[in-house]
Amino acid sequence: SANADALIELEKRGIKIHPSPETLSIIKDKFLQKEFLTSHGIPVAPYTVVESKGDVLAFGKTHGYPLVLKSRHGAYDGRGNRTIESEDNIEALMSELQGTLYVEAWVPFVKELAVVAARGEGGEVRTYPVVETIHTDHICDTVIAPAPVDATIREKAEELARKILTVFNGAGVFGIEMFLTADGKVLINEIAPRVHNSGHFTLGGSSISQFAQHMRAVSGEVLEEPLMLRPVAVMKNIIGGRTAPADPQGVEEAKKLGAHVEIYGKHETKPKRKMGHLVVVGDEVEETLARAKQAHSHISI
């Protein structure tokens, strides 16, 4: 993980760094991230720091079970997260996670949403469409852009994304993960100060990819207003299922179905390791999703 203290020292020497080391130091500690968001009136699930089993027990008495126990640093793709179903498995799950911990109340969400947003050096913000992210085993499997939700929900999510980019300093692309509840509330889950898996649909699905937008942001160029190339884009991750040298198969067959395929060039495939992704665009969600699944079924790695 990035060393925020070292970056702060470099910034003092006059070196331009994006996003700001101050922002990085807040975001990389997920508990501090929650405190920062709360202090700015941005809605998140209830949470508390965990120093002992007693902290979890007290939190559970207030918020009920299940709870989500999380590492404060370094967790991604479900690594560093454990679901506590009852008091009986608190100790065992705490022992599985390393470093400092915190616990969150379970959010009974109906969908997971995300917004990729870019902030320029001058503070201007451009947002990509609100997307739905569908996870399997805590790993993002599918992204649908735009999210098939009411316009009012999309507006709430975009408004939150814009507010977040006004309170965090620095230029660049941010990935902002959210929960949508049954009563229409949108809560912030986590923020990544970088290009994000939920924005990979922009490669092949948008007039400017999140990567090109990020380069414009950090180099001081004017940001582009991203436009969908077709009404719908669906991204599916290509996940490893074995431990062996990588051997991508079926890519050309997927491309024949209209898929934009990115293989990341990792030399070794491993279970649950992201090895690539594909993007399919279309005019309607169900048809585009079906074509993306069909293209995905041809690929092994």
Protein backbone atom coordinates (compact mmCIF):
# COMPACT_ATOMS: atom_id res chain seq x y z
CA SER A 1 0.00 0.00 0.00
CA ALA A 2 1.13 3.57 -0.57
CA ASN A 3 3.17 5.23 2.16
CA ALA A 4 1.22 8.40 2.94
CA ASP A 5 3.90 9.76 5.30
CA ALA A 6 6.56 9.52 2.59
CA LEU A 7 4.25 11.22 0.11
CA ILE A 8 3.55 14.02 2.58
CA GLU A 9 7.31 14.61 2.88
CA LEU A 10 7.66 14.70 -0.91
CA GLU A 11 4.78 17.15 -1.15
CA LYS A 12 6.57 19.44 1.35
CA ARG A 13 9.52 19.43 -1.03
CA GLY A 14 7.32 20.86 -3.76
CA ILE A 15 6.50 17.69 -5.67
CA LYS A 16 2.95 17.61 -7.02
CA ILE A 17 1.08 14.47 -5.87
CA HIS A 18 -2.46 13.39 -6.75
CA PRO A 19 -4.63 12.55 -4.96
CA SER A 20 -3.24 14.47 -2.00
CA PRO A 21 -1.30 12.46 0.61
CA GLU A 22 -3.74 13.82 3.20
CA THR A 23 -6.63 12.27 1.29
CA LEU A 24 -4.73 9.01 0.90
CA SER A 25 -3.95 8.81 4.63
CA ILE A 26 -7.68 9.15 5.41
CA ILE A 27 -8.97 6.76 2.77
CA LYS A 28 -6.43 3.96 3.32
CA ASP A 29 -7.64 3.59 6.94
CA LYS A 30 -11.25 2.52 6.45
CA PHE A 31 -12.23 3.51 9.99
CA LEU A 32 -10.81 7.02 9.57
CA GLN A 33 -12.57 7.15 6.20
CA LYS A 34 -15.91 6.48 7.92
CA GLU A 35 -15.22 9.11 10.59
CA PHE A 36 -14.29 11.67 7.94
CA LEU A 37 -17.43 10.99 5.91
CA THR A 38 -19.62 11.18 9.02
CA SER A 39 -18.06 14.51 10.01
CA HIS A 40 -19.13 15.91 6.63
CA GLY A 41 -22.70 14.66 6.87
CA ILE A 42 -22.27 11.87 4.33
CA PRO A 43 -24.42 8.83 5.23
CA VAL A 44 -22.68 5.56 6.13
CA ALA A 45 -23.70 2.47 8.11
CA PRO A 46 -23.17 2.62 11.91
CA TYR A 47 -19.62 1.56 12.87
CA THR A 48 -17.16 1.50 15.77
CA VAL A 49 -13.50 0.71 16.39
CA VAL A 50 -12.70 -2.76 17.73
CA GLU A 51 -10.00 -3.29 20.33
CA SER A 52 -11.54 -6.30 22.10
CA LYS A 53 -14.37 -8.81 21.89
CA GLY A 54 -16.27 -6.59 24.31
CA ASP A 55 -16.44 -3.81 21.71
CA VAL A 56 -18.14 -6.18 19.26
CA LEU A 57 -20.52 -7.50 21.92
CA ALA A 58 -21.59 -3.99 22.90
CA PHE A 59 -22.09 -3.00 19.26
CA GLY A 60 -24.07 -6.17 18.61
CA LYS A 61 -26.42 -5.44 21.50
CA THR A 62 -27.24 -2.08 19.94
CA HIS A 63 -27.38 -3.00 16.26
CA GLY A 64 -28.14 -6.73 16.24
CA TYR A 65 -26.63 -9.43 14.07
CA PRO A 66 -25.23 -10.06 11.53
CA LEU A 67 -22.34 -7.59 11.76
CA VAL A 68 -19.41 -7.04 9.41
CA LEU A 69 -15.94 -7.16 10.95
CA LYS A 70 -13.32 -5.42 8.81
CA SER A 71 -9.59 -4.78 8.75
CA ARG A 72 -8.87 -1.08 8.78
CA HIS A 73 -6.02 -1.40 6.26
CA GLY A 74 -5.27 -3.28 3.07
CA ALA A 75 -8.49 -5.25 2.49
CA TYR A 76 -9.92 -5.68 -1.01
CA ASP A 77 -12.17 -8.13 -2.89
CA GLY A 78 -13.58 -9.42 0.38
CA ARG A 79 -10.16 -10.05 1.88
CA GLY A 80 -10.14 -8.56 5.36
CA ASN A 81 -13.93 -8.84 5.84
CA ARG A 82 -15.80 -11.34 7.99
CA THR A 83 -19.54 -11.60 8.67
CA ILE A 84 -20.36 -12.16 12.34
CA GLU A 85 -23.62 -14.11 12.54
CA SER A 86 -23.84 -14.29 16.34
CA GLU A 87 -21.89 -13.82 19.56
CA ASP A 88 -20.59 -17.39 19.24
CA ASN A 89 -18.15 -16.76 16.41
CA ILE A 90 -16.73 -13.36 17.36
CA GLU A 91 -13.41 -14.62 18.76
CA ALA A 92 -12.77 -17.03 15.90
CA LEU A 93 -13.40 -14.38 13.25
CA MET A 94 -11.33 -11.74 15.05
CA SER A 95 -8.39 -14.17 15.08
CA GLU A 96 -8.66 -14.58 11.28
CA LEU A 97 -8.09 -10.88 10.58
CA GLN A 98 -4.76 -9.17 11.05
CA GLY A 99 -4.01 -5.66 12.25
CA THR A 100 -6.45 -3.11 13.63
CA LEU A 101 -10.16 -3.75 13.16
CA TYR A 102 -13.54 -2.05 13.16
CA VAL A 103 -17.09 -3.33 12.91
CA GLU A 104 -20.06 -2.12 10.89
CA ALA A 105 -23.78 -2.75 11.17
CA TRP A 106 -25.18 -4.98 8.45
CA VAL A 107 -26.92 -2.98 5.73
CA PRO A 108 -29.97 -4.83 4.30
CA PHE A 109 -29.32 -3.49 0.82
CA VAL A 110 -31.35 -4.33 -2.27
CA LYS A 111 -28.62 -3.31 -4.70
CA GLU A 112 -24.97 -2.29 -4.60
CA LEU A 113 -24.24 0.83 -6.62
CA ALA A 114 -21.09 2.70 -7.56
CA VAL A 115 -20.05 5.96 -9.13
CA VAL A 116 -16.69 6.65 -10.75
CA ALA A 117 -15.98 10.35 -10.58
CA ALA A 118 -13.04 12.52 -11.60
CA ARG A 119 -11.83 15.74 -10.01
CA GLY A 120 -9.58 18.13 -11.88
CA GLU A 121 -6.84 20.29 -10.41
CA GLY A 122 -9.19 23.27 -10.43
CA GLY A 123 -11.91 21.38 -8.56
CA GLU A 124 -14.15 20.63 -11.53
CA VAL A 125 -15.93 17.27 -11.28
CA ARG A 126 -17.12 14.87 -13.97
CA THR A 127 -19.11 11.76 -13.07
CA TYR A 128 -19.70 8.59 -15.03
CA PRO A 129 -23.17 7.01 -14.93
CA VAL A 130 -24.27 5.40 -11.68
CA VAL A 131 -23.78 1.64 -12.07
CA GLU A 132 -25.07 -1.48 -10.38
CA THR A 133 -22.35 -3.85 -9.16
CA ILE A 134 -23.16 -7.53 -8.64
CA HIS A 135 -20.79 -9.51 -6.44
CA THR A 136 -20.03 -13.21 -6.02
CA ASP A 137 -17.99 -14.30 -2.97
CA HIS A 138 -17.33 -10.60 -2.21
CA ILE A 139 -15.71 -10.11 -5.65
CA CYS A 140 -17.27 -7.90 -8.29
CA ASP A 141 -18.66 -10.16 -11.02
CA THR A 142 -20.86 -7.89 -13.16
CA VAL A 143 -21.36 -4.15 -13.65
CA ILE A 144 -24.43 -2.72 -15.38
CA ALA A 145 -24.24 0.86 -16.67
CA PRO A 146 -26.36 2.78 -16.10
CA ALA A 147 -27.81 1.13 -13.00
CA PRO A 148 -31.38 -0.11 -13.58
CA VAL A 149 -32.86 2.06 -10.82
CA ASP A 150 -35.18 5.06 -10.69
CA ALA A 151 -33.82 8.42 -11.79
CA THR A 152 -34.26 9.77 -8.25
CA ILE A 153 -31.91 7.07 -6.94
CA ARG A 154 -29.33 7.88 -9.61
CA GLU A 155 -29.57 11.56 -8.68
CA LYS A 156 -28.99 10.76 -4.98
CA ALA A 157 -25.96 8.64 -5.79
CA GLU A 158 -24.44 11.21 -8.14
CA GLU A 159 -25.05 14.00 -5.63
CA LEU A 160 -23.24 12.01 -2.93
CA ALA A 161 -20.32 11.35 -5.29
CA ARG A 162 -20.00 15.04 -6.11
CA LYS A 163 -20.14 15.96 -2.40
CA ILE A 164 -17.41 13.44 -1.61
CA LEU A 165 -15.13 14.93 -4.25
CA THR A 166 -15.60 18.39 -2.76
CA VAL A 167 -14.45 17.27 0.72
CA PHE A 168 -11.44 15.18 -0.38
CA ASN A 169 -8.47 17.07 -1.74
CA GLY A 170 -6.54 16.22 -4.87
CA ALA A 171 -7.11 15.49 -8.52
CA GLY A 172 -7.80 12.15 -10.14
CA VAL A 173 -10.41 9.44 -10.46
CA PHE A 174 -12.22 8.03 -7.42
CA GLY A 175 -14.32 4.87 -7.20
CA ILE A 176 -17.22 5.31 -4.75
CA GLU A 177 -19.13 2.20 -3.65
CA MET A 178 -22.66 2.52 -2.25
CA PHE A 179 -25.58 0.56 -0.82
CA LEU A 180 -29.20 1.09 -1.88
CA THR A 181 -31.75 0.14 0.79
CA ALA A 182 -35.35 -0.96 0.29
CA ASP A 183 -36.66 2.42 1.47
CA GLY A 184 -34.60 4.29 -1.15
CA LYS A 185 -31.69 5.42 1.02
CA VAL A 186 -28.19 5.52 -0.47
CA LEU A 187 -25.30 4.88 1.94
CA ILE A 188 -21.59 5.08 1.22
CA ASN A 189 -19.77 1.77 1.58
CA GLU A 190 -16.15 2.53 0.65
CA ILE A 191 -14.07 4.95 -1.43
CA ALA A 192 -11.03 4.11 -3.54
CA PRO A 193 -8.76 7.03 -4.56
CA ARG A 194 -7.99 5.50 -7.96
CA VAL A 195 -9.46 4.06 -11.13
CA HIS A 196 -11.86 1.34 -10.05
CA ASN A 197 -13.24 -2.02 -11.13
CA SER A 198 -16.74 -0.55 -11.29
CA GLY A 199 -15.47 1.82 -13.98
CA HIS A 200 -13.94 -0.73 -16.34
CA PHE A 201 -17.10 -0.55 -18.45
CA THR A 202 -15.71 2.78 -19.69
CA LEU A 203 -13.20 0.83 -21.81
CA GLY A 204 -15.40 0.18 -24.79
CA GLY A 205 -18.52 1.69 -23.28
CA SER A 206 -17.75 5.40 -22.88
CA SER A 207 -16.45 8.24 -25.01
CA ILE A 208 -13.50 8.55 -22.58
CA SER A 209 -12.22 5.76 -20.35
CA GLN A 210 -11.67 6.29 -16.65
CA PHE A 211 -7.94 5.80 -17.30
CA ALA A 212 -7.75 8.58 -19.91
CA GLN A 213 -9.85 10.81 -17.65
CA HIS A 214 -7.50 10.14 -14.74
CA MET A 215 -4.50 11.18 -16.85
CA ARG A 216 -6.28 14.40 -17.85
CA ALA A 217 -7.09 15.11 -14.20
CA VAL A 218 -3.60 14.62 -12.76
CA SER A 219 -1.88 16.45 -15.63
CA GLY A 220 -4.01 19.57 -15.23
CA GLU A 221 -5.97 19.19 -18.47
CA VAL A 222 -9.66 20.01 -18.80
CA LEU A 223 -11.83 17.00 -17.99
CA GLU A 224 -14.11 15.58 -20.66
CA GLU A 225 -17.82 15.04 -20.14
CA PRO A 226 -18.14 11.25 -20.51
CA LEU A 227 -20.84 9.99 -22.86
CA MET A 228 -22.15 6.45 -23.20
CA LEU A 229 -21.38 4.99 -26.64
CA ARG A 230 -24.64 3.01 -26.49
CA PRO A 231 -27.52 3.21 -23.99
CA VAL A 232 -26.25 0.20 -21.98
CA ALA A 233 -22.84 -1.27 -21.15
CA VAL A 234 -22.26 -4.49 -19.20
CA MET A 235 -18.86 -5.44 -17.77
CA LYS A 236 -18.00 -8.93 -16.54
CA ASN A 237 -14.81 -9.77 -14.70
CA ILE A 238 -12.69 -12.70 -15.83
CA ILE A 239 -11.70 -14.48 -12.62
CA GLY A 240 -9.12 -17.22 -12.19
CA GLY A 241 -10.34 -20.63 -11.07
CA ARG A 242 -7.09 -22.57 -10.69
CA THR A 243 -3.43 -22.12 -9.77
CA ALA A 244 -1.35 -22.45 -12.94
CA PRO A 245 0.35 -20.41 -15.64
CA ALA A 246 -2.20 -18.15 -17.31
CA ASP A 247 -3.50 -19.48 -20.63
CA PRO A 248 -6.30 -17.29 -22.02
CA GLN A 249 -8.69 -19.21 -24.25
CA GLY A 250 -11.83 -18.17 -26.10
CA VAL A 251 -11.01 -14.48 -26.44
CA GLU A 252 -11.60 -14.38 -30.20
CA GLU A 253 -14.95 -16.16 -29.79
CA ALA A 254 -16.00 -13.53 -27.23
CA LYS A 255 -14.94 -10.73 -29.57
CA LYS A 256 -17.09 -12.20 -32.35
CA LEU A 257 -20.08 -11.59 -30.06
CA GLY A 258 -19.15 -7.90 -29.86
CA ALA A 259 -17.22 -8.02 -26.59
CA HIS A 260 -14.38 -5.64 -25.86
CA VAL A 261 -11.94 -7.95 -24.01
CA GLU A 262 -9.06 -6.89 -21.77
CA ILE A 263 -6.65 -9.60 -20.53
CA TYR A 264 -4.33 -8.13 -17.91
CA GLY A 265 -1.19 -10.11 -18.76
CA LYS A 266 -0.72 -11.64 -15.32
CA HIS A 267 1.58 -14.63 -15.69
CA GLU A 268 -0.16 -16.85 -13.15
CA THR A 269 -3.86 -17.48 -12.70
CA LYS A 270 -5.18 -18.15 -9.20
CA PRO A 271 -8.63 -18.79 -7.72
CA LYS A 272 -10.51 -15.51 -7.18
CA ARG A 273 -7.77 -13.50 -8.92
CA LYS A 274 -8.96 -10.87 -11.42
CA MET A 275 -7.31 -11.80 -14.73
CA GLY A 276 -9.23 -9.54 -17.10
CA HIS A 277 -12.66 -8.28 -18.02
CA LEU A 278 -14.98 -7.86 -20.97
CA VAL A 279 -17.47 -5.17 -21.94
CA VAL A 280 -20.53 -5.54 -24.15
CA VAL A 281 -22.67 -2.57 -25.23
CA GLY A 282 -26.26 -2.52 -26.43
CA ASP A 283 -29.63 -0.81 -26.35
CA GLU A 284 -31.42 -2.76 -23.59
CA VAL A 285 -30.27 -4.23 -20.27
CA GLU A 286 -31.51 -7.83 -20.50
CA GLU A 287 -30.27 -8.42 -24.05
CA THR A 288 -26.89 -6.81 -23.37
CA LEU A 289 -26.48 -8.74 -20.13
CA ALA A 290 -27.32 -12.01 -21.88
CA ARG A 291 -24.77 -11.30 -24.63
CA ALA A 292 -22.12 -10.42 -22.04
CA LYS A 293 -22.77 -13.70 -20.21
CA GLN A 294 -22.56 -15.62 -23.49
CA ALA A 295 -19.27 -13.96 -24.43
CA HIS A 296 -17.93 -14.57 -20.93
CA SER A 297 -18.81 -18.28 -21.16
CA HIS A 298 -16.30 -18.71 -24.00
CA ILE A 299 -13.34 -17.44 -21.99
CA SER A 300 -11.16 -19.50 -19.67
CA ILE A 301 -7.79 -18.53 -18.27
